[in-house]
């Protein structure tokens, strides 16, 4: 059986994520962003905008030359689209053909909705007059009155979007714009594509993780354990994946056959990253895997009471080389034009002097990216050991 080490397993994932040697990402225009998205398959979207939106932080993490307008260009070119997988995600247009089962499943549900007449009416409005914002939709159905609930128009648009009958684009304020797709509501839809969808999601999982256990493969897209086991069995029989023993761990791991040569290639490379990672970054989304590879016990603490937080409201892991050396809690005070360092936590005090200049450089580059004029430290650095 193949064998490797935890360090090599971590290095392979950093490479897959474009974080081992970020200077090779070459973000000179929107095409570099699309290249990353085509490779990894998805980026999580989130409404939190403490510093910048999560998808913008994701791309900035991989190349500090990233510009937010490039993502808007890709929306305008219809090179990307949004879909709800494990969460709201951004996908490349090349993924659309793999989601037939997903869309068919939601179209069947939609056709049984009690307010189908409203949904079909709004579908016709989008066909005739696009792009549309939800507030532009004309309808006679009253809202429930609850501030937290969707309006009938928004709910109908959501059903159409999940069924693949409308797409979401974005304006410069990142408001949703709804446009039609090539799907026709009169077409006969089936839900016979589930095996193809599972296969596609498993391929994306290996592309993102490199080496993984069955549990980690299942967790990435919340797939059914039986489906994942069947996929692994089939791929092992066909020689597309192989078992691999990671020396520090007892669990059975798997690697794509095509990625095995990378283990040798990467032995002679040294990680050169100097960046921050969004809490929603593909690299660290599986928190148990993060602990396993980096010895970092981290979670987003925004929804915790202040007194229960260890790292801060919006703490971002600091990746230097191949180590996560600490976390920094930041806030972009747009009114004052300040990047505020609420709290800096380093995991090893003995490395503080070594890492401090790099951390200062990262913050200076982030300050430019979020269009702040100065960095303001709100409190002293803390150390876990």
PDB file of C-alpha atoms in Angstrom, residues 92-366:
ATOM      1  CA  UNK A  92     -18.326  27.960 -12.903  1.00  0.00           C
ATOM      2  CA  UNK A  93     -20.700  27.752 -15.865  1.00  0.00           C
ATOM      3  CA  UNK A  94     -18.999  24.500 -16.875  1.00  0.00           C
ATOM      4  CA  UNK A  95     -20.650  22.850 -13.844  1.00  0.00           C
ATOM      5  CA  UNK A  96     -24.197  23.558 -14.993  1.00  0.00           C
ATOM      6  CA  UNK A  97     -24.569  20.409 -17.064  1.00  0.00           C
ATOM      7  CA  UNK A  98     -23.733  18.253 -14.030  1.00  0.00           C
ATOM      8  CA  UNK A  99     -26.670  19.525 -11.978  1.00  0.00           C
ATOM      9  CA  UNK A 100     -29.577  18.074 -13.985  1.00  0.00           C
ATOM     10  CA  UNK A 101     -30.699  15.871 -11.111  1.00  0.00           C
ATOM     11  CA  UNK A 102     -30.575  18.749  -8.645  1.00  0.00           C
ATOM     12  CA  UNK A 103     -32.687  21.017 -10.863  1.00  0.00           C
ATOM     13  CA  UNK A 104     -35.111  18.253 -11.855  1.00  0.00           C
ATOM     14  CA  UNK A 105     -35.699  17.345  -8.212  1.00  0.00           C
ATOM     15  CA  UNK A 106     -36.549  20.951  -7.337  1.00  0.00           C
ATOM     16  CA  UNK A 107     -38.720  21.418 -10.431  1.00  0.00           C
ATOM     17  CA  UNK A 108     -40.843  18.419  -9.414  1.00  0.00           C
ATOM     18  CA  UNK A 109     -41.270  19.995  -5.957  1.00  0.00           C
ATOM     19  CA  UNK A 110     -42.065  23.369  -7.500  1.00  0.00           C
ATOM     20  CA  UNK A 111     -44.813  21.986  -9.736  1.00  0.00           C
ATOM     21  CA  UNK A 112     -46.623  20.765  -6.611  1.00  0.00           C
ATOM     22  CA  UNK A 113     -46.505  24.136  -4.859  1.00  0.00           C
ATOM     23  CA  UNK A 114     -49.911  25.578  -3.817  1.00  0.00           C
ATOM     24  CA  UNK A 115     -48.906  28.971  -5.278  1.00  0.00           C
ATOM     25  CA  UNK A 116     -47.830  27.548  -8.621  1.00  0.00           C
ATOM     26  CA  UNK A 117     -49.867  30.170 -10.528  1.00  0.00           C
ATOM     27  CA  UNK A 118     -47.810  32.957  -8.930  1.00  0.00           C
ATOM     28  CA  UNK A 119     -44.561  31.107  -9.636  1.00  0.00           C
ATOM     29  CA  UNK A 120     -45.476  30.635 -13.309  1.00  0.00           C
ATOM     30  CA  UNK A 121     -46.552  34.271 -13.599  1.00  0.00           C
ATOM     31  CA  UNK A 122     -43.208  35.464 -12.246  1.00  0.00           C
ATOM     32  CA  UNK A 123     -41.408  32.985 -14.499  1.00  0.00           C
ATOM     33  CA  UNK A 124     -43.077  34.656 -17.483  1.00  0.00           C
ATOM     34  CA  UNK A 125     -42.094  38.118 -16.229  1.00  0.00           C
ATOM     35  CA  UNK A 126     -38.446  37.069 -16.096  1.00  0.00           C
ATOM     36  CA  UNK A 127     -38.719  35.629 -19.616  1.00  0.00           C
ATOM     37  CA  UNK A 128     -40.067  38.907 -20.997  1.00  0.00           C
ATOM     38  CA  UNK A 129     -38.230  41.554 -18.997  1.00  0.00           C
ATOM     39  CA  UNK A 130     -34.776  40.717 -17.673  1.00  0.00           C
ATOM     40  CA  UNK A 131     -32.700  41.159 -15.644  1.00  0.00           C
ATOM     41  CA  UNK A 132     -35.153  41.705 -12.792  1.00  0.00           C
ATOM     42  CA  UNK A 133     -34.752  42.426  -9.105  1.00  0.00           C
ATOM     43  CA  UNK A 134     -37.291  40.912  -6.755  1.00  0.00           C
ATOM     44  CA  UNK A 135     -38.701  44.388  -6.042  1.00  0.00           C
ATOM     45  CA  UNK A 136     -39.416  44.842  -9.772  1.00  0.00           C
ATOM     46  CA  UNK A 137     -41.810  41.885  -9.858  1.00  0.00           C
ATOM     47  CA  UNK A 138     -45.490  42.705 -10.255  1.00  0.00           C
ATOM     48  CA  UNK A 139     -47.908  40.540  -8.241  1.00  0.00           C
ATOM     49  CA  UNK A 140     -51.074  40.786  -6.141  1.00  0.00           C
ATOM     50  CA  UNK A 141     -50.086  38.422  -3.327  1.00  0.00           C
ATOM     51  CA  UNK A 142     -49.646  40.159   0.051  1.00  0.00           C
ATOM     52  CA  UNK A 143     -46.633  39.532   2.290  1.00  0.00           C
ATOM     53  CA  UNK A 144     -47.033  37.781   5.616  1.00  0.00           C
ATOM     54  CA  UNK A 145     -45.930  40.912   7.464  1.00  0.00           C
ATOM     55  CA  UNK A 146     -43.113  39.178   9.326  1.00  0.00           C
ATOM     56  CA  UNK A 147     -39.837  41.065   8.842  1.00  0.00           C
ATOM     57  CA  UNK A 148     -37.827  37.833   8.658  1.00  0.00           C
ATOM     58  CA  UNK A 149     -39.951  36.116   6.032  1.00  0.00           C
ATOM     59  CA  UNK A 150     -39.551  36.158   2.257  1.00  0.00           C
ATOM     60  CA  UNK A 151     -42.098  38.061   0.206  1.00  0.00           C
ATOM     61  CA  UNK A 152     -44.232  35.877  -2.100  1.00  0.00           C
ATOM     62  CA  UNK A 153     -42.233  37.177  -5.071  1.00  0.00           C
ATOM     63  CA  UNK A 154     -38.893  36.348  -3.442  1.00  0.00           C
ATOM     64  CA  UNK A 155     -40.163  32.913  -2.478  1.00  0.00           C
ATOM     65  CA  UNK A 156     -41.338  32.257  -6.036  1.00  0.00           C
ATOM     66  CA  UNK A 157     -38.016  33.422  -7.474  1.00  0.00           C
ATOM     67  CA  UNK A 158     -36.209  31.127  -5.053  1.00  0.00           C
ATOM     68  CA  UNK A 159     -38.269  28.150  -6.258  1.00  0.00           C
ATOM     69  CA  UNK A 160     -37.523  29.012  -9.890  1.00  0.00           C
ATOM     70  CA  UNK A 161     -33.818  29.459  -9.140  1.00  0.00           C
ATOM     71  CA  UNK A 162     -33.529  26.095  -7.357  1.00  0.00           C
ATOM     72  CA  UNK A 163     -35.333  24.473 -10.291  1.00  0.00           C
ATOM     73  CA  UNK A 164     -32.743  25.896 -12.699  1.00  0.00           C
ATOM     74  CA  UNK A 165     -35.329  28.019 -14.507  1.00  0.00           C
ATOM     75  CA  UNK A 166     -33.790  31.372 -13.575  1.00  0.00           C
ATOM     76  CA  UNK A 167     -30.196  32.336 -12.819  1.00  0.00           C
ATOM     77  CA  UNK A 168     -28.871  34.846 -10.330  1.00  0.00           C
ATOM     78  CA  UNK A 169     -26.495  37.589 -11.400  1.00  0.00           C
ATOM     79  CA  UNK A 170     -25.281  40.507  -9.278  1.00  0.00           C
ATOM     80  CA  UNK A 171     -25.025  44.289  -9.580  1.00  0.00           C
ATOM     81  CA  UNK A 172     -22.224  46.459  -8.164  1.00  0.00           C
ATOM     82  CA  UNK A 173     -23.917  46.478  -4.744  1.00  0.00           C
ATOM     83  CA  UNK A 174     -24.139  42.675  -4.942  1.00  0.00           C
ATOM     84  CA  UNK A 175     -27.926  42.786  -5.149  1.00  0.00           C
ATOM     85  CA  UNK A 176     -29.505  39.819  -6.917  1.00  0.00           C
ATOM     86  CA  UNK A 177     -30.542  40.129 -10.548  1.00  0.00           C
ATOM     87  CA  UNK A 178     -32.673  37.345 -11.998  1.00  0.00           C
ATOM     88  CA  UNK A 179     -32.272  36.229 -15.619  1.00  0.00           C
ATOM     89  CA  UNK A 180     -33.672  33.325 -17.613  1.00  0.00           C
ATOM     90  CA  UNK A 181     -31.761  30.141 -18.357  1.00  0.00           C
ATOM     91  CA  UNK A 182     -31.768  27.802 -21.341  1.00  0.00           C
ATOM     92  CA  UNK A 183     -34.032  25.400 -19.429  1.00  0.00           C
ATOM     93  CA  UNK A 184     -37.632  25.261 -20.638  1.00  0.00           C
ATOM     94  CA  UNK A 185     -40.387  24.738 -18.094  1.00  0.00           C
ATOM     95  CA  UNK A 186     -42.358  22.681 -20.614  1.00  0.00           C
ATOM     96  CA  UNK A 187     -39.519  20.187 -21.097  1.00  0.00           C
ATOM     97  CA  UNK A 188     -39.997  16.740 -19.643  1.00  0.00           C
ATOM     98  CA  UNK A 189     -37.767  16.635 -16.573  1.00  0.00           C
ATOM     99  CA  UNK A 190     -36.486  13.453 -14.972  1.00  0.00           C
ATOM    100  CA  UNK A 191     -34.453  12.757 -11.857  1.00  0.00           C
ATOM    101  CA  UNK A 192     -32.368   9.959 -13.292  1.00  0.00           C
ATOM    102  CA  UNK A 193     -29.028  11.785 -13.033  1.00  0.00           C
ATOM    103  CA  UNK A 194     -28.239  11.258  -9.340  1.00  0.00           C
ATOM    104  CA  UNK A 195     -25.294   8.860  -9.901  1.00  0.00           C
ATOM    105  CA  UNK A 196     -23.767  11.384 -12.327  1.00  0.00           C
ATOM    106  CA  UNK A 197     -24.232  14.211  -9.821  1.00  0.00           C
ATOM    107  CA  UNK A 198     -22.664  12.185  -6.999  1.00  0.00           C
ATOM    108  CA  UNK A 199     -19.713  11.293  -9.211  1.00  0.00           C
ATOM    109  CA  UNK A 200     -19.203  14.935 -10.117  1.00  0.00           C
ATOM    110  CA  UNK A 201     -19.335  16.067  -6.471  1.00  0.00           C
ATOM    111  CA  UNK A 202     -16.895  13.345  -5.471  1.00  0.00           C
ATOM    112  CA  UNK A 203     -14.477  14.515  -8.155  1.00  0.00           C
ATOM    113  CA  UNK A 204     -14.722  18.043  -6.781  1.00  0.00           C
ATOM    114  CA  UNK A 205     -14.108  16.700  -3.289  1.00  0.00           C
ATOM    115  CA  UNK A 206     -10.872  14.985  -4.319  1.00  0.00           C
ATOM    116  CA  UNK A 207      -9.858  18.126  -6.219  1.00  0.00           C
ATOM    117  CA  UNK A 208     -10.278  20.146  -3.025  1.00  0.00           C
ATOM    118  CA  UNK A 209      -8.866  17.688  -0.470  1.00  0.00           C
ATOM    119  CA  UNK A 210      -6.251  15.608  -2.296  1.00  0.00           C
ATOM    120  CA  UNK A 211      -6.150  12.778   0.253  1.00  0.00           C
ATOM    121  CA  UNK A 212      -9.176  11.979   2.418  1.00  0.00           C
ATOM    122  CA  UNK A 213     -10.991   9.386   4.505  1.00  0.00           C
ATOM    123  CA  UNK A 214     -14.457   8.127   3.682  1.00  0.00           C
ATOM    124  CA  UNK A 215     -15.863  10.393   6.410  1.00  0.00           C
ATOM    125  CA  UNK A 216     -14.116  13.450   4.954  1.00  0.00           C
ATOM    126  CA  UNK A 217     -15.278  12.603   1.438  1.00  0.00           C
ATOM    127  CA  UNK A 218     -18.856  12.301   2.683  1.00  0.00           C
ATOM    128  CA  UNK A 219     -18.734  15.513   4.726  1.00  0.00           C
ATOM    129  CA  UNK A 220     -17.631  17.833   1.935  1.00  0.00           C
ATOM    130  CA  UNK A 221     -21.048  17.897   0.219  1.00  0.00           C
ATOM    131  CA  UNK A 222     -23.072  16.061   2.879  1.00  0.00           C
ATOM    132  CA  UNK A 223     -23.399  13.036   0.614  1.00  0.00           C
ATOM    133  CA  UNK A 224     -25.022   9.740   1.549  1.00  0.00           C
ATOM    134  CA  UNK A 225     -22.493   7.342   3.112  1.00  0.00           C
ATOM    135  CA  UNK A 226     -23.732   4.439   0.981  1.00  0.00           C
ATOM    136  CA  UNK A 227     -23.338   6.465  -2.219  1.00  0.00           C
ATOM    137  CA  UNK A 228     -19.801   7.483  -1.238  1.00  0.00           C
ATOM    138  CA  UNK A 229     -18.880   3.879  -0.364  1.00  0.00           C
ATOM    139  CA  UNK A 230     -20.213   2.649  -3.705  1.00  0.00           C
ATOM    140  CA  UNK A 231     -18.260   5.347  -5.539  1.00  0.00           C
ATOM    141  CA  UNK A 232     -15.030   4.407  -3.731  1.00  0.00           C
ATOM    142  CA  UNK A 233     -15.542   0.705  -4.446  1.00  0.00           C
ATOM    143  CA  UNK A 234     -16.149   1.362  -8.143  1.00  0.00           C
ATOM    144  CA  UNK A 235     -13.200   3.737  -8.485  1.00  0.00           C
ATOM    145  CA  UNK A 236     -10.870   1.309  -6.691  1.00  0.00           C
ATOM    146  CA  UNK A 237     -11.911  -1.487  -9.058  1.00  0.00           C
ATOM    147  CA  UNK A 238     -11.306   0.757 -12.079  1.00  0.00           C
ATOM    148  CA  UNK A 239      -7.952   1.939 -10.726  1.00  0.00           C
ATOM    149  CA  UNK A 240      -8.938   5.610 -10.606  1.00  0.00           C
ATOM    150  CA  UNK A 241      -8.281   5.909  -6.868  1.00  0.00           C
ATOM    151  CA  UNK A 242      -5.998   4.006  -4.493  1.00  0.00           C
ATOM    152  CA  UNK A 243      -5.762   3.394  -0.789  1.00  0.00           C
ATOM    153  CA  UNK A 244      -2.988   5.280   0.961  1.00  0.00           C
ATOM    154  CA  UNK A 245      -1.693   5.008   4.533  1.00  0.00           C
ATOM    155  CA  UNK A 246      -0.985   8.314   6.247  1.00  0.00           C
ATOM    156  CA  UNK A 247       1.621   7.447   8.859  1.00  0.00           C
ATOM    157  CA  UNK A 248       0.217   9.516  11.729  1.00  0.00           C
ATOM    158  CA  UNK A 249      -3.364   8.264  11.328  1.00  0.00           C
ATOM    159  CA  UNK A 250      -4.989   4.862  11.684  1.00  0.00           C
ATOM    160  CA  UNK A 251      -7.966   5.582   9.404  1.00  0.00           C
ATOM    161  CA  UNK A 252      -8.043   4.389   5.809  1.00  0.00           C
ATOM    162  CA  UNK A 253      -7.346   7.186   3.322  1.00  0.00           C
ATOM    163  CA  UNK A 254      -7.829   7.460  -0.440  1.00  0.00           C
ATOM    164  CA  UNK A 255      -6.087   9.371  -3.221  1.00  0.00           C
ATOM    165  CA  UNK A 256      -6.776   9.727  -6.938  1.00  0.00           C
ATOM    166  CA  UNK A 257      -4.274   7.772  -9.009  1.00  0.00           C
ATOM    167  CA  UNK A 258      -3.607  10.869 -11.094  1.00  0.00           C
ATOM    168  CA  UNK A 259      -2.478  12.769  -7.973  1.00  0.00           C
ATOM    169  CA  UNK A 260       0.066  10.198  -6.744  1.00  0.00           C
ATOM    170  CA  UNK A 261       2.997  11.696  -8.762  1.00  0.00           C
ATOM    171  CA  UNK A 262       2.345  15.034  -7.041  1.00  0.00           C
ATOM    172  CA  UNK A 263       3.460  13.572  -3.722  1.00  0.00           C
ATOM    173  CA  UNK A 264       6.970  13.216  -5.134  1.00  0.00           C
ATOM    174  CA  UNK A 265       6.912  16.531  -6.984  1.00  0.00           C
ATOM    175  CA  UNK A 266       5.802  18.474  -3.910  1.00  0.00           C
ATOM    176  CA  UNK A 267       8.525  17.006  -1.687  1.00  0.00           C
ATOM    177  CA  UNK A 268      10.974  19.512  -3.151  1.00  0.00           C
ATOM    178  CA  UNK A 269       8.662  22.533  -2.899  1.00  0.00           C
ATOM    179  CA  UNK A 270       8.367  24.782   0.111  1.00  0.00           C
ATOM    180  CA  UNK A 271       5.164  26.628   0.960  1.00  0.00           C
ATOM    181  CA  UNK A 272       5.425  30.374   0.439  1.00  0.00           C
ATOM    182  CA  UNK A 273       1.972  31.552   1.493  1.00  0.00           C
ATOM    183  CA  UNK A 274       1.584  34.718   3.542  1.00  0.00           C
ATOM    184  CA  UNK A 275      -2.136  35.327   3.757  1.00  0.00           C
ATOM    185  CA  UNK A 276      -5.364  35.162   5.758  1.00  0.00           C
ATOM    186  CA  UNK A 277      -8.140  32.627   5.256  1.00  0.00           C
ATOM    187  CA  UNK A 278     -11.836  33.432   5.300  1.00  0.00           C
ATOM    188  CA  UNK A 279     -13.847  31.394   7.835  1.00  0.00           C
ATOM    189  CA  UNK A 280     -15.693  29.991   4.802  1.00  0.00           C
ATOM    190  CA  UNK A 281     -12.580  29.087   2.792  1.00  0.00           C
ATOM    191  CA  UNK A 282     -12.579  25.663   1.078  1.00  0.00           C
ATOM    192  CA  UNK A 283      -9.249  24.907   2.744  1.00  0.00           C
ATOM    193  CA  UNK A 284     -10.573  25.069   6.303  1.00  0.00           C
ATOM    194  CA  UNK A 285     -14.305  24.409   5.972  1.00  0.00           C
ATOM    195  CA  UNK A 286     -13.989  20.954   7.571  1.00  0.00           C
ATOM    196  CA  UNK A 287     -12.967  22.015  11.100  1.00  0.00           C
ATOM    197  CA  UNK A 288     -12.132  18.477  12.256  1.00  0.00           C
ATOM    198  CA  UNK A 289      -9.799  18.088   9.267  1.00  0.00           C
ATOM    199  CA  UNK A 290      -8.274  21.474  10.066  1.00  0.00           C
ATOM    200  CA  UNK A 291      -7.452  20.221  13.567  1.00  0.00           C
ATOM    201  CA  UNK A 292      -6.098  16.974  12.133  1.00  0.00           C
ATOM    202  CA  UNK A 293      -3.738  18.633   9.624  1.00  0.00           C
ATOM    203  CA  UNK A 294      -2.789  21.904  11.303  1.00  0.00           C
ATOM    204  CA  UNK A 295      -3.366  21.236  15.031  1.00  0.00           C
ATOM    205  CA  UNK A 296      -5.673  24.253  15.064  1.00  0.00           C
ATOM    206  CA  UNK A 297      -8.980  24.169  16.953  1.00  0.00           C
ATOM    207  CA  UNK A 298     -10.877  26.954  15.198  1.00  0.00           C
ATOM    208  CA  UNK A 299     -14.445  27.974  14.565  1.00  0.00           C
ATOM    209  CA  UNK A 300     -16.295  31.113  13.526  1.00  0.00           C
ATOM    210  CA  UNK A 301     -17.375  32.793  16.757  1.00  0.00           C
ATOM    211  CA  UNK A 302     -19.698  35.462  15.318  1.00  0.00           C
ATOM    212  CA  UNK A 303     -22.800  33.724  16.693  1.00  0.00           C
ATOM    213  CA  UNK A 304     -21.368  33.171  20.166  1.00  0.00           C
ATOM    214  CA  UNK A 305     -21.784  35.466  23.165  1.00  0.00           C
ATOM    215  CA  UNK A 306     -18.845  37.861  23.442  1.00  0.00           C
ATOM    216  CA  UNK A 307     -17.624  36.389  26.730  1.00  0.00           C
ATOM    217  CA  UNK A 308     -17.492  32.897  25.172  1.00  0.00           C
ATOM    218  CA  UNK A 309     -15.225  33.870  22.285  1.00  0.00           C
ATOM    219  CA  UNK A 310     -11.602  32.771  22.213  1.00  0.00           C
ATOM    220  CA  UNK A 311     -10.423  34.466  19.034  1.00  0.00           C
ATOM    221  CA  UNK A 312     -13.015  37.166  18.300  1.00  0.00           C
ATOM    222  CA  UNK A 313     -16.102  37.987  16.253  1.00  0.00           C
ATOM    223  CA  UNK A 314     -14.552  37.550  12.773  1.00  0.00           C
ATOM    224  CA  UNK A 315     -11.171  35.940  13.396  1.00  0.00           C
ATOM    225  CA  UNK A 316      -9.283  34.781  10.296  1.00  0.00           C
ATOM    226  CA  UNK A 317      -6.562  32.115  10.407  1.00  0.00           C
ATOM    227  CA  UNK A 318      -3.088  33.348   9.433  1.00  0.00           C
ATOM    228  CA  UNK A 319      -1.347  31.055   6.943  1.00  0.00           C
ATOM    229  CA  UNK A 320       2.424  31.519   6.683  1.00  0.00           C
ATOM    230  CA  UNK A 321       4.302  28.951   4.658  1.00  0.00           C
ATOM    231  CA  UNK A 322       2.600  25.668   5.510  1.00  0.00           C
ATOM    232  CA  UNK A 323       1.563  26.628   9.035  1.00  0.00           C
ATOM    233  CA  UNK A 324      -1.449  28.360  10.488  1.00  0.00           C
ATOM    234  CA  UNK A 325       0.438  30.436  13.033  1.00  0.00           C
ATOM    235  CA  UNK A 326      -2.471  32.243  14.648  1.00  0.00           C
ATOM    236  CA  UNK A 327      -5.741  34.064  14.052  1.00  0.00           C
ATOM    237  CA  UNK A 328      -6.554  37.744  13.790  1.00  0.00           C
ATOM    238  CA  UNK A 329      -9.936  39.324  14.520  1.00  0.00           C
ATOM    239  CA  UNK A 330     -10.468  42.218  12.114  1.00  0.00           C
ATOM    240  CA  UNK A 331     -13.083  44.826  11.361  1.00  0.00           C
ATOM    241  CA  UNK A 332     -13.323  47.178   8.404  1.00  0.00           C
ATOM    242  CA  UNK A 333     -14.653  50.462   9.821  1.00  0.00           C
ATOM    243  CA  UNK A 334     -15.798  51.972   6.534  1.00  0.00           C
ATOM    244  CA  UNK A 335     -16.859  55.291   8.072  1.00  0.00           C
ATOM    245  CA  UNK A 336     -13.463  55.899   9.684  1.00  0.00           C
ATOM    246  CA  UNK A 337     -11.606  54.191   6.784  1.00  0.00           C
ATOM    247  CA  UNK A 338      -9.810  52.009   9.320  1.00  0.00           C
ATOM    248  CA  UNK A 339      -8.801  48.362   9.308  1.00  0.00           C
ATOM    249  CA  UNK A 340      -9.153  47.590  12.999  1.00  0.00           C
ATOM    250  CA  UNK A 341      -7.175  44.757  14.582  1.00  0.00           C
ATOM    251  CA  UNK A 342      -9.546  43.770  17.372  1.00  0.00           C
ATOM    252  CA  UNK A 343      -7.418  40.882  18.586  1.00  0.00           C
ATOM    253  CA  UNK A 344      -4.321  39.027  17.403  1.00  0.00           C
ATOM    254  CA  UNK A 345      -3.753  35.539  18.775  1.00  0.00           C
ATOM    255  CA  UNK A 346      -0.516  33.711  17.986  1.00  0.00           C
ATOM    256  CA  UNK A 347      -0.239  30.028  18.753  1.00  0.00           C
ATOM    257  CA  UNK A 348       3.452  30.042  19.741  1.00  0.00           C
ATOM    258  CA  UNK A 349       5.055  33.032  21.511  1.00  0.00           C
ATOM    259  CA  UNK A 350       8.508  31.748  20.534  1.00  0.00           C
ATOM    260  CA  UNK A 351       7.682  32.394  16.857  1.00  0.00           C
ATOM    261  CA  UNK A 352       6.199  35.867  17.400  1.00  0.00           C
ATOM    262  CA  UNK A 353       9.313  37.827  16.446  1.00  0.00           C
ATOM    263  CA  UNK A 354       9.798  35.692  13.348  1.00  0.00           C
ATOM    264  CA  UNK A 355       6.200  36.082  12.103  1.00  0.00           C
ATOM    265  CA  UNK A 356       5.453  39.679  13.099  1.00  0.00           C
ATOM    266  CA  UNK A 357       6.919  41.367   9.956  1.00  0.00           C
ATOM    267  CA  UNK A 358       5.019  38.943   7.691  1.00  0.00           C
ATOM    268  CA  UNK A 359       1.757  39.532   9.554  1.00  0.00           C
ATOM    269  CA  UNK A 360       2.229  43.294   9.300  1.00  0.00           C
ATOM    270  CA  UNK A 361       2.815  42.948   5.545  1.00  0.00           C
ATOM    271  CA  UNK A 362      -0.354  40.834   5.150  1.00  0.00           C
ATOM    272  CA  UNK A 363      -2.406  43.431   7.029  1.00  0.00           C
ATOM    273  CA  UNK A 364      -0.993  46.255   4.910  1.00  0.00           C
ATOM    274  CA  UNK A 365      -2.054  44.429   1.744  1.00  0.00           C
ATOM    275  CA  UNK A 366      -5.493  43.722   3.188  1.00  0.00           C
TER     276      UNK A 366
END
